[in-house]
PDB file of C-alpha atoms in Angstrom:
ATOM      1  CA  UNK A 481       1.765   2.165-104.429  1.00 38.00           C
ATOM      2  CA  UNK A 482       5.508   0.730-104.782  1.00 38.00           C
ATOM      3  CA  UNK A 483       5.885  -2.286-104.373  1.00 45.00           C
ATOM      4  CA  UNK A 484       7.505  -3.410-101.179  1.00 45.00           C
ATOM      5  CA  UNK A 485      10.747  -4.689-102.985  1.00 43.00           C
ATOM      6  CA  UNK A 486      11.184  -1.203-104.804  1.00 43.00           C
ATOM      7  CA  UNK A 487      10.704   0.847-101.555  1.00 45.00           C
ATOM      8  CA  UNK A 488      13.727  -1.619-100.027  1.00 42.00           C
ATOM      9  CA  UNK A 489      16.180  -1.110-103.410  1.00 44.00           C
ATOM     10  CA  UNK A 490      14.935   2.591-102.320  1.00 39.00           C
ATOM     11  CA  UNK A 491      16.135   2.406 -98.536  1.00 46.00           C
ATOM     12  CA  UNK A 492      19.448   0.866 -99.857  1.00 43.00           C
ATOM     13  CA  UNK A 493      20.398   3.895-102.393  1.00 40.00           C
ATOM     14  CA  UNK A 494      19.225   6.212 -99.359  1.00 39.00           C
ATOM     15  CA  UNK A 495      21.966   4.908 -97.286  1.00 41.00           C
ATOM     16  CA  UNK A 496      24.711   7.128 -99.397  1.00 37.00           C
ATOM     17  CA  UNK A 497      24.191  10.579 -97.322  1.00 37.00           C
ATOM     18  CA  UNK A 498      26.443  13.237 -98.589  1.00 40.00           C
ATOM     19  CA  UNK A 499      26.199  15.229 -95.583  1.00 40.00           C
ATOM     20  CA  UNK A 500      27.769  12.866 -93.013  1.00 43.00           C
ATOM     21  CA  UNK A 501      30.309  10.884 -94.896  1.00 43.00           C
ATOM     22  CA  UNK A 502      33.955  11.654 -95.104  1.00 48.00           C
ATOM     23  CA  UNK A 503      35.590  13.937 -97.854  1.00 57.00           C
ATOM     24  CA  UNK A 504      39.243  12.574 -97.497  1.00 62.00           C
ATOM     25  CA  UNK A 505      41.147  10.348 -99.993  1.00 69.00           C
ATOM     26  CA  UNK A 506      44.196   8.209 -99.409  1.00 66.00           C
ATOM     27  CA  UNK A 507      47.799  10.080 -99.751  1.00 68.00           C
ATOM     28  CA  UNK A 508      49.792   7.955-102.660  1.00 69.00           C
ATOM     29  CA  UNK A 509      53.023   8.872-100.652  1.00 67.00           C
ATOM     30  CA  UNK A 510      51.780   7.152 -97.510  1.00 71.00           C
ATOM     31  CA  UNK A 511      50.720   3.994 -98.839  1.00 72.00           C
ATOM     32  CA  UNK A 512      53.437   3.244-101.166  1.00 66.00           C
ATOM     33  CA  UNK A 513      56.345   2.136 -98.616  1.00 66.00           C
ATOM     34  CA  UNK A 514      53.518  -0.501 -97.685  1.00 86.00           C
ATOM     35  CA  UNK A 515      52.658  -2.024-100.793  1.00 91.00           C
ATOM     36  CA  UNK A 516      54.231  -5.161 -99.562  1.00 91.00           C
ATOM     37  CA  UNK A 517      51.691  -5.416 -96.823  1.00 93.00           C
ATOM     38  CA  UNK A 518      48.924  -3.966 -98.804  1.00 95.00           C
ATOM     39  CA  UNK A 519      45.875  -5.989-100.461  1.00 97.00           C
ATOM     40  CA  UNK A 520      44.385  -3.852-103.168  1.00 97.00           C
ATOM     41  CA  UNK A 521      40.983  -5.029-104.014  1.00 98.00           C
ATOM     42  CA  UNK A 522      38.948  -3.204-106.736  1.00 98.00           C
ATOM     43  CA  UNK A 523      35.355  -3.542-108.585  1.00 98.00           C
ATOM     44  CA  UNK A 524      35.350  -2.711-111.652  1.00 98.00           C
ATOM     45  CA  UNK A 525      32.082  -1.059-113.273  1.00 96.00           C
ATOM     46  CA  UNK A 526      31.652   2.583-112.156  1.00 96.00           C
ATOM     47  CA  UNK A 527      35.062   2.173-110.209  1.00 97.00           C
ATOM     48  CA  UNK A 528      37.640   1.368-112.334  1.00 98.00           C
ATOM     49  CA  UNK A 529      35.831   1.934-115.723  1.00 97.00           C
ATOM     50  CA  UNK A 530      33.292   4.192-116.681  1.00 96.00           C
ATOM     51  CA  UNK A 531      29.698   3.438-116.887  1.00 93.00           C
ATOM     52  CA  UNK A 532      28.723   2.901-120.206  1.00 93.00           C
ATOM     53  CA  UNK A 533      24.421   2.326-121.580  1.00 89.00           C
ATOM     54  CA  UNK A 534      24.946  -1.079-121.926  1.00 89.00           C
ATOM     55  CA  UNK A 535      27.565  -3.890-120.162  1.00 89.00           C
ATOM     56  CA  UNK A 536      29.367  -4.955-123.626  1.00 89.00           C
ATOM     57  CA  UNK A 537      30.079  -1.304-124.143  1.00 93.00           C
ATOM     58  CA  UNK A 538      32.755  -0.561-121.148  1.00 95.00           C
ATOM     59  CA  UNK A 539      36.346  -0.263-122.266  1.00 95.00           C
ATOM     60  CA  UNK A 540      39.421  -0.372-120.635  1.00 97.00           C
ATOM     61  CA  UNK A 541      41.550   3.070-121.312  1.00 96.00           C
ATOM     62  CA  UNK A 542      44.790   3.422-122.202  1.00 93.00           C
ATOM     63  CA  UNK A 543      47.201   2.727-119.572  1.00 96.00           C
ATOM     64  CA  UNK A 544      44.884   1.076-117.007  1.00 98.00           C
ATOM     65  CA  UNK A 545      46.525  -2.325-117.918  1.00 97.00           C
ATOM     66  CA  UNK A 546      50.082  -1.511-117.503  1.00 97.00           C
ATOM     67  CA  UNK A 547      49.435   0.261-113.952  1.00 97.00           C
ATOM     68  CA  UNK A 548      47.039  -2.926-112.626  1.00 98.00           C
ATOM     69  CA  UNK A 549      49.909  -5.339-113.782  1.00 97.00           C
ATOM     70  CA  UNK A 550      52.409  -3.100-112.038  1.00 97.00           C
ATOM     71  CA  UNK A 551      50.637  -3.236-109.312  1.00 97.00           C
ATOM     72  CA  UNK A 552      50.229  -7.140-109.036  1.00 97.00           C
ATOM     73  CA  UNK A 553      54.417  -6.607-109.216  1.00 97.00           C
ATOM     74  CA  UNK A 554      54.647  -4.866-106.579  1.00 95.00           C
ATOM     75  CA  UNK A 555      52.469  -6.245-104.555  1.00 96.00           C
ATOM     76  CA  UNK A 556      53.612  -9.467-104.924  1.00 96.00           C
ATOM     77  CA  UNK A 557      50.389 -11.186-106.638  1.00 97.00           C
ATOM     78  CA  UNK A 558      47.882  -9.508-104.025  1.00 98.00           C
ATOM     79  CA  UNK A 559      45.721  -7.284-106.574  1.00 98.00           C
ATOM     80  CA  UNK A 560      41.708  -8.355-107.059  1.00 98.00           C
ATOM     81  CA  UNK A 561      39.169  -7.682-109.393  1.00 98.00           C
ATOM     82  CA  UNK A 562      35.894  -7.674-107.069  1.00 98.00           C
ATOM     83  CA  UNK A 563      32.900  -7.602-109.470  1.00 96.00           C
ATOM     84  CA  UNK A 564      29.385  -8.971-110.476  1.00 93.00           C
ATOM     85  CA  UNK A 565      30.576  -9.801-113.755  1.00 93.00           C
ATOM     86  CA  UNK A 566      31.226 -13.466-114.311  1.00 91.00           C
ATOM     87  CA  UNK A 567      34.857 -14.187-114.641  1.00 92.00           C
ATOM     88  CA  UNK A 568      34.597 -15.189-117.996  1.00 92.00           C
ATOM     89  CA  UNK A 569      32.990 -11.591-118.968  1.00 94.00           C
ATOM     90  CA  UNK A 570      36.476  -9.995-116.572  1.00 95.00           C
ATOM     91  CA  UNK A 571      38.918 -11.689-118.599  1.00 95.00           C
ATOM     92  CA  UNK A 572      36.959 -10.429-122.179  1.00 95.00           C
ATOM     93  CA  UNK A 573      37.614  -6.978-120.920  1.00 96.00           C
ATOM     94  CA  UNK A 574      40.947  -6.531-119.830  1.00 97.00           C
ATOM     95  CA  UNK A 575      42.464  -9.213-122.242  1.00 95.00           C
ATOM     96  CA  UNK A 576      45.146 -10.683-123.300  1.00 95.00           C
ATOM     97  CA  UNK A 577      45.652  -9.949-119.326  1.00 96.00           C
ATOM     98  CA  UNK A 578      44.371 -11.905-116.104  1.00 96.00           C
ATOM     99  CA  UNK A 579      43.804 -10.624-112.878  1.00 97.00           C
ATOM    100  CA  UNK A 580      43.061 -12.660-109.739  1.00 97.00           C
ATOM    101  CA  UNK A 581      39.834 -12.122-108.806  1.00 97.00           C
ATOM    102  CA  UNK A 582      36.032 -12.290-106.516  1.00 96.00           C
ATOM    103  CA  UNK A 583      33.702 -12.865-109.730  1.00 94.00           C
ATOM    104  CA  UNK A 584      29.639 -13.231-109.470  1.00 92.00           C
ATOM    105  CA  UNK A 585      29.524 -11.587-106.488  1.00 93.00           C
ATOM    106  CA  UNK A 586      31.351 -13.970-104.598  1.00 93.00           C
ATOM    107  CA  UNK A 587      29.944 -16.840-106.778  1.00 91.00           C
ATOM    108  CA  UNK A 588      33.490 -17.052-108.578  1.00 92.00           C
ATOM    109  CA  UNK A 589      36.990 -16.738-107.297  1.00 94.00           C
ATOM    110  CA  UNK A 590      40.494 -17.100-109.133  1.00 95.00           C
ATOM    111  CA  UNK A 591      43.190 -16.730-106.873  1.00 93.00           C
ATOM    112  CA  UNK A 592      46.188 -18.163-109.728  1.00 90.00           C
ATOM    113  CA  UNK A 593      46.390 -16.494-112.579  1.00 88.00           C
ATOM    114  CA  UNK A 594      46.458 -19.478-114.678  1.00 84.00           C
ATOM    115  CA  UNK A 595      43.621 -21.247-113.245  1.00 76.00           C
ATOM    116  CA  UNK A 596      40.473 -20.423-114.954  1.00 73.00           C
ATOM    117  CA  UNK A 597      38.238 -20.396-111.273  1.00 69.00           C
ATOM    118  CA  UNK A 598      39.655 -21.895-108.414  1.00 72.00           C
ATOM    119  CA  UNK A 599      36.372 -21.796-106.473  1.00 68.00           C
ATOM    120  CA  UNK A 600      33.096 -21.727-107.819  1.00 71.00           C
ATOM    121  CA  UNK A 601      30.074 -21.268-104.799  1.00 70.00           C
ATOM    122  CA  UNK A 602      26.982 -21.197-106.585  1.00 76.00           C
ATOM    123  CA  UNK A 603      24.572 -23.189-108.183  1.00 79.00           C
ATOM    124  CA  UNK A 604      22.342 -22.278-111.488  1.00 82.00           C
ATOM    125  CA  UNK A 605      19.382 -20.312-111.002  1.00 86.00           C
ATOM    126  CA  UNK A 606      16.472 -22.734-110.918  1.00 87.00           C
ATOM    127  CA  UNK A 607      15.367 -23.040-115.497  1.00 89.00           C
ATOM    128  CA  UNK A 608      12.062 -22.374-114.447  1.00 90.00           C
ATOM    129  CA  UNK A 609      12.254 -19.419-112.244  1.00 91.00           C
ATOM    130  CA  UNK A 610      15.151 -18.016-114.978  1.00 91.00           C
ATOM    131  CA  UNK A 611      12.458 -18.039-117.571  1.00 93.00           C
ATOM    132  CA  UNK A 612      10.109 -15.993-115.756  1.00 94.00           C
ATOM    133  CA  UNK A 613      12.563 -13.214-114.946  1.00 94.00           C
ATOM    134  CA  UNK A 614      13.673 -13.397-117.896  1.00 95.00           C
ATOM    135  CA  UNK A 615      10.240 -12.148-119.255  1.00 96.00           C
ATOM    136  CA  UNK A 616      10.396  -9.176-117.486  1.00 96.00           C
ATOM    137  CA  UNK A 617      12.670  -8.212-120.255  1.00 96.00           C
ATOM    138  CA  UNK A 618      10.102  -7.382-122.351  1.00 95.00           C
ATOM    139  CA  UNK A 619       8.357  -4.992-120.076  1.00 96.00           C
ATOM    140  CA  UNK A 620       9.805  -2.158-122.246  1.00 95.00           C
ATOM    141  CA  UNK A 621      12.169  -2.278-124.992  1.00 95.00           C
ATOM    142  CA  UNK A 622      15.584  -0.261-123.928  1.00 95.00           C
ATOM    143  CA  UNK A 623      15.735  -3.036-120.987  1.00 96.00           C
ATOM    144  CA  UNK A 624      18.671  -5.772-121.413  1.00 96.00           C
ATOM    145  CA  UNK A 625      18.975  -9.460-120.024  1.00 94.00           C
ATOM    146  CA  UNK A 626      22.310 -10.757-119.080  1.00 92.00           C
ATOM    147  CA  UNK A 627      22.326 -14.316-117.966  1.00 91.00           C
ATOM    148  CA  UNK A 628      25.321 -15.231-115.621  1.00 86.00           C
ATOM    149  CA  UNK A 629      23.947 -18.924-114.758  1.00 83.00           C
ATOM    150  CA  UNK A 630      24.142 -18.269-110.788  1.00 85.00           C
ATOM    151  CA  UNK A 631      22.439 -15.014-111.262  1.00 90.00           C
ATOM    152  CA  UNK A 632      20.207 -12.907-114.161  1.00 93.00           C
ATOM    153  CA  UNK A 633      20.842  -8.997-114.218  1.00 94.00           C
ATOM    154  CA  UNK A 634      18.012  -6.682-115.949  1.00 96.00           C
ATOM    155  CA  UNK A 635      19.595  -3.598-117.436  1.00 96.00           C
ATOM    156  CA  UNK A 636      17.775  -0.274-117.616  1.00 96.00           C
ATOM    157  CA  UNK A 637      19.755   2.414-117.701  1.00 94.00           C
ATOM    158  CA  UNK A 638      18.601   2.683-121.624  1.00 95.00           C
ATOM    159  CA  UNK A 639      14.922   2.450-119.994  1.00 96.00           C
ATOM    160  CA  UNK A 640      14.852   4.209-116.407  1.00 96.00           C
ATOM    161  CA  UNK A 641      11.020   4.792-117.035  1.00 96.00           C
ATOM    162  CA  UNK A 642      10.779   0.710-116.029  1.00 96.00           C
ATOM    163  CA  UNK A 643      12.579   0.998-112.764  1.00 97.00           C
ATOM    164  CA  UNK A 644       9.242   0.397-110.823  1.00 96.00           C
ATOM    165  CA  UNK A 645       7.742  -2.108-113.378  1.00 97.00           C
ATOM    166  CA  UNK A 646      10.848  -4.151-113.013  1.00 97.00           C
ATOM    167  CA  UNK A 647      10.943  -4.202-109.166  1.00 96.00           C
ATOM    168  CA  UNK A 648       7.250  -5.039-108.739  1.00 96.00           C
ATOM    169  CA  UNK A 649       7.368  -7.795-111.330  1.00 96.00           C
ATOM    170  CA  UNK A 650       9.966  -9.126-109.272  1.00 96.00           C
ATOM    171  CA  UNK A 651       8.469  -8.724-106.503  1.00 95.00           C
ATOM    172  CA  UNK A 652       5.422 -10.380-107.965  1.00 95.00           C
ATOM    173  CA  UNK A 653       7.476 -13.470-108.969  1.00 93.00           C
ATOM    174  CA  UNK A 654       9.092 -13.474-105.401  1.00 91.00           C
ATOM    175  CA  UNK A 655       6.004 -13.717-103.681  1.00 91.00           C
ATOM    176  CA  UNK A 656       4.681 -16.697-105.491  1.00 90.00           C
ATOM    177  CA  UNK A 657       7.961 -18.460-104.873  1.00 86.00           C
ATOM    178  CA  UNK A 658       8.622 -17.491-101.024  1.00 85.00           C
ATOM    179  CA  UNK A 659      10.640 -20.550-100.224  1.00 85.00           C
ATOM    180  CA  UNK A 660      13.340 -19.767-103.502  1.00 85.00           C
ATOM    181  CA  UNK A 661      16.815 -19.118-102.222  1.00 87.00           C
ATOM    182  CA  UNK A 662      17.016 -16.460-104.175  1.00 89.00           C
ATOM    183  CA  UNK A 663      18.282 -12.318-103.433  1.00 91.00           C
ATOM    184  CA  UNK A 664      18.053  -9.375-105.467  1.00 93.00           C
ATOM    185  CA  UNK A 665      20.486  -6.990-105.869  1.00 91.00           C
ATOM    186  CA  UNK A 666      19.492  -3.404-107.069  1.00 92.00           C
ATOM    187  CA  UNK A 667      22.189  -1.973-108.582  1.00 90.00           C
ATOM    188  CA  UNK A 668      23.060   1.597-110.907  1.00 90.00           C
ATOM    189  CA  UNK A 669      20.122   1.040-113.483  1.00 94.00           C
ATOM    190  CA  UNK A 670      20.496  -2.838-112.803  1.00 95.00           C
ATOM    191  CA  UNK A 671      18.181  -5.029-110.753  1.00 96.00           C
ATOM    192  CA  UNK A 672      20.149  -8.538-110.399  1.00 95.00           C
ATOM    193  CA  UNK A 673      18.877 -11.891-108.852  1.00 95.00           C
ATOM    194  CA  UNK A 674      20.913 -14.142-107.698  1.00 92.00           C
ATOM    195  CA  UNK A 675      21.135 -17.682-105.391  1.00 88.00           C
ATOM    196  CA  UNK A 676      21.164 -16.289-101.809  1.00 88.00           C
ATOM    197  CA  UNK A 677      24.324 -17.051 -99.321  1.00 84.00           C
ATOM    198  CA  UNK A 678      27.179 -15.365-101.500  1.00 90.00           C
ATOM    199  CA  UNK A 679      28.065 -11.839-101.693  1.00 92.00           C
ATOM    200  CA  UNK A 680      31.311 -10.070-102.290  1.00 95.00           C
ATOM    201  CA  UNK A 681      32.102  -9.577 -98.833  1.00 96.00           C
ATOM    202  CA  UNK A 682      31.818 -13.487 -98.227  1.00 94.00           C
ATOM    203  CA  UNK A 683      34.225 -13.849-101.348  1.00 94.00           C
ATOM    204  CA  UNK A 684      36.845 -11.227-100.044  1.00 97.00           C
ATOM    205  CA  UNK A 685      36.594 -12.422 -96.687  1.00 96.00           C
ATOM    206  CA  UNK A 686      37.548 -15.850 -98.162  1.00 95.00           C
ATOM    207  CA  UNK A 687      40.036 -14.131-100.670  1.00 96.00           C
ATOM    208  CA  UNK A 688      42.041 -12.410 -97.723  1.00 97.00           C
ATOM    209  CA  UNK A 689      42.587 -16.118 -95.888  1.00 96.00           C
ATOM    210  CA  UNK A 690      44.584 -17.135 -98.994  1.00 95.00           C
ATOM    211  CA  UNK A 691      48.050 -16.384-100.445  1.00 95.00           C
ATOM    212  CA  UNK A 692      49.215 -13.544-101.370  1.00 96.00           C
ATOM    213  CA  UNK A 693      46.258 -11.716 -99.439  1.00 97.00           C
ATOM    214  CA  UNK A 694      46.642 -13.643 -96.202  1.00 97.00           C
ATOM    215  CA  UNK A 695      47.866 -11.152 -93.935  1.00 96.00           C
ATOM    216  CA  UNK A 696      47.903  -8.278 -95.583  1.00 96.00           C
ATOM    217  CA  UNK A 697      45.875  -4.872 -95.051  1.00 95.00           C
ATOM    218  CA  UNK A 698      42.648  -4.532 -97.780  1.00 96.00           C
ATOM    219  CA  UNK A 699      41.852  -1.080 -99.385  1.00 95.00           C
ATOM    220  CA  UNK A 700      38.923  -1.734-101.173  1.00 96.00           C
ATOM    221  CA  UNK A 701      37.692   0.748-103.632  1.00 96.00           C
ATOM    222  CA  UNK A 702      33.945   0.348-104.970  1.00 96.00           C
ATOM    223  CA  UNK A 703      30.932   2.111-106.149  1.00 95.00           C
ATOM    224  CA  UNK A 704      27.607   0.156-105.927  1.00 91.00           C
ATOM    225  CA  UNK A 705      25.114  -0.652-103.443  1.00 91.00           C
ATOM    226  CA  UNK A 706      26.289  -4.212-103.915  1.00 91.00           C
ATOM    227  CA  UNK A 707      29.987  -3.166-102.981  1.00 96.00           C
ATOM    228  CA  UNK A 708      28.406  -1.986 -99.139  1.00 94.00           C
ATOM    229  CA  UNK A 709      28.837  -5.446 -97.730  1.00 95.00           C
ATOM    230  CA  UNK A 710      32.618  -5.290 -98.650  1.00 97.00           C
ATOM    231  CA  UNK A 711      32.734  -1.663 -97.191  1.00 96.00           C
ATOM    232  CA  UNK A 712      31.454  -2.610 -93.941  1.00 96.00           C
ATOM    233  CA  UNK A 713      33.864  -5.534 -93.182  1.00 97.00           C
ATOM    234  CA  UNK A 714      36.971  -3.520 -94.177  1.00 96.00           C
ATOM    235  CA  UNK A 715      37.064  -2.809 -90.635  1.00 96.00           C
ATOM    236  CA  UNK A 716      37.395  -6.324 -89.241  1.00 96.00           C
ATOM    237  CA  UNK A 717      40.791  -6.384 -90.991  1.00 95.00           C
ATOM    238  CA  UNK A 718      42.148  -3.389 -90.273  1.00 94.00           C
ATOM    239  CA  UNK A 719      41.128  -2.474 -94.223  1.00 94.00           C
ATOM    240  CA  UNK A 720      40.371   0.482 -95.432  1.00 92.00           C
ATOM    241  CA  UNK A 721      37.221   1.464 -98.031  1.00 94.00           C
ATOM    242  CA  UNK A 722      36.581   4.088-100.420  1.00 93.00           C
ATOM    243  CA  UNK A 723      33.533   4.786-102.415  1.00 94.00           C
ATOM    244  CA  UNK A 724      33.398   6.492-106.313  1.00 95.00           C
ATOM    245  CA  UNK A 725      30.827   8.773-107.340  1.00 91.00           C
ATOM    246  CA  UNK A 726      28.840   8.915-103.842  1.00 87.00           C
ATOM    247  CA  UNK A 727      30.022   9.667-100.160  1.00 86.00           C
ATOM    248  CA  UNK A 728      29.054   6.114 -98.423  1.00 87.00           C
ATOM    249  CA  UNK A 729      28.589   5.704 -95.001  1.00 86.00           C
ATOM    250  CA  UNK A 730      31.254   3.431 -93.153  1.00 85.00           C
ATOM    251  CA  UNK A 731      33.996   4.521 -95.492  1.00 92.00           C
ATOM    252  CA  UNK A 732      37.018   6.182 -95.230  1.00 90.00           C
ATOM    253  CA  UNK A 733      36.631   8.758 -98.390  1.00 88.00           C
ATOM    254  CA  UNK A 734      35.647   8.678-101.341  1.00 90.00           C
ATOM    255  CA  UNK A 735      36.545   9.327-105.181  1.00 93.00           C
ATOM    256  CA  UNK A 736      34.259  11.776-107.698  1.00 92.00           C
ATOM    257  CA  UNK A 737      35.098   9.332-110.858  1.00 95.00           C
ATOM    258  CA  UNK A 738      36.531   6.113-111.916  1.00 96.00           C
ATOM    259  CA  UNK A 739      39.418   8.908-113.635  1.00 95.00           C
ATOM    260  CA  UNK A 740      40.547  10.123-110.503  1.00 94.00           C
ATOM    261  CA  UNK A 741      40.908   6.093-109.247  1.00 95.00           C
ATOM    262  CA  UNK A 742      43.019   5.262-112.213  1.00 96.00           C
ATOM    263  CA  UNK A 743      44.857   8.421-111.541  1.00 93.00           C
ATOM    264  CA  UNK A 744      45.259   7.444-107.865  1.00 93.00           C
ATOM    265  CA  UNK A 745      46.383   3.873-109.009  1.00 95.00           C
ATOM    266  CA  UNK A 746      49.021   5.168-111.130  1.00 93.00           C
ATOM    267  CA  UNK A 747      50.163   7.816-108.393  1.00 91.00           C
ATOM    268  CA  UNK A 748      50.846   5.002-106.049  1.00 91.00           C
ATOM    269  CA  UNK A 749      53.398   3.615-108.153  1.00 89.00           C
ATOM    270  CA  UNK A 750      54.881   6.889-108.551  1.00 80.00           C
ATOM    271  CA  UNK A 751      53.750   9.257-105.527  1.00 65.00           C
ATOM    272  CA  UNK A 752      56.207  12.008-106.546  1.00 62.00           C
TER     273      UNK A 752
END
């Protein structure tokens, strides 16, 4: 029998139903005249890049750069990075450049350019309760650690065979430990724990009260199951959300690929 964590990561991918969500994409041409009131807010694995077997393998394609800093131009500073990557890992992709930017999911924020983290909301994971997740590592070989120091990600997209091993072992560890403030995050071949009361809605939502964001209108554009708490408070500021690769629920459309989001990017600086 599943475990009762893996049925829940289960229940969450079930919530992307292709039959009921919305086909439509934003029009470049419609947008554009509003850049100066617009908030563009973007993840980054699966959404801006492509998926790649392991983390340290996604790269940044040729032009992608040039139409994000154009973008910060013209929108006078009010571009985000919203990821689970660490800001540290954000800035080893896209360098030399730095983006503004919701790191950790919502455990980092950068809102200056040439301030290394202007907020940081979460403590360590506990040593003792990293080790033992940690462990679960060597469940099969194929499966990858990645140790953000708020949070510890489990990669198995180079052994999907472990999915269920992963989740119950979890699980296992979670039920010993009821009182830990801890959360897990299932993800595209990634189960992530991190210190509970952060997300990336509660750092966008914190994001939007600040210069250049304050005030503006949000279009958010993510993939994951993590990016659904960001979807469903687009409405509370008169956002908008789009989803890549799936149709989510509580959207507003949706893209097939990260290529047709970088071509949608670049249209909106040039909608002709």
């Amino acid at each position: 029998m599943k475990s009762e964590l893996a049925e829940m990561a289960l229940d969450e991918k079930r919530t992307m139903l292709d039959d009921e969500a919305p086909d439509a994409v934003p029009v470049p041409h419609a947008l554009v005249p509003h850049l100066d009131e617009t908030a563009i807010l973007l993840d980054i694995d699966g959404t801006l890049l492509d998926l790649m077997p392991t983390p340290r393998e996604v790269w940044v394609p040729p032009g992608l750069s040039e139409t994000l800093r154009h973008l910060t131009e013209r929108t006078s500073g009010a571009l985000a990075l919203v990821s689970g990557r660490s800001l540290n890992d954000i800035d080893l992709i896209f360098a030399p450049d730095v983006f503004r930017a919701v790191a950790g999911h919502g455990a980092e924020m950068r809102l200056s350019v040439d301030n290394e983290a202007d907020a940081v909301h979460a403590p360590p994971l506990d040593k003792e309760l990293k080790r033992r997740l940690a462990a679960i590592a060597k469940l099969s070989p194929g499966i990858l650690l990645e140790d953000k120091g708020y949070s510890l990600a489990l990669h198995y997209r180079l052994a999907p065979h472990a999915e269920k091993a992963i989740y119950e072992a979890v699980s296992f560890i979670r039920a010993e430990l009821p009182n830990a403030p801890i959360e897990v995050l299932p993800g595209k071949f990634v189960c992530e724990i991190k210190n509970s009361g952060f997300t990336k809605a509660t750092g966008v939502r914190e994001l939007m009260t600040h210069e250049p964001f304050k005030g503006r209108r949000p279009i958010f554009i993510g993939d994951d199951v993590t990016d659904e708490t960001v979807f469903a408070i687009m409405p509370d500021m008169n956002g908008l959300a789009f989803s890549v690769g799936r149709r989510a629920m509580g959207v507003n459309g949706h893209f097939d690929a990260p290529s047709d989001v970088r071509a949608f990017l670049a249209r909106l600086l040039d909608p002709s």
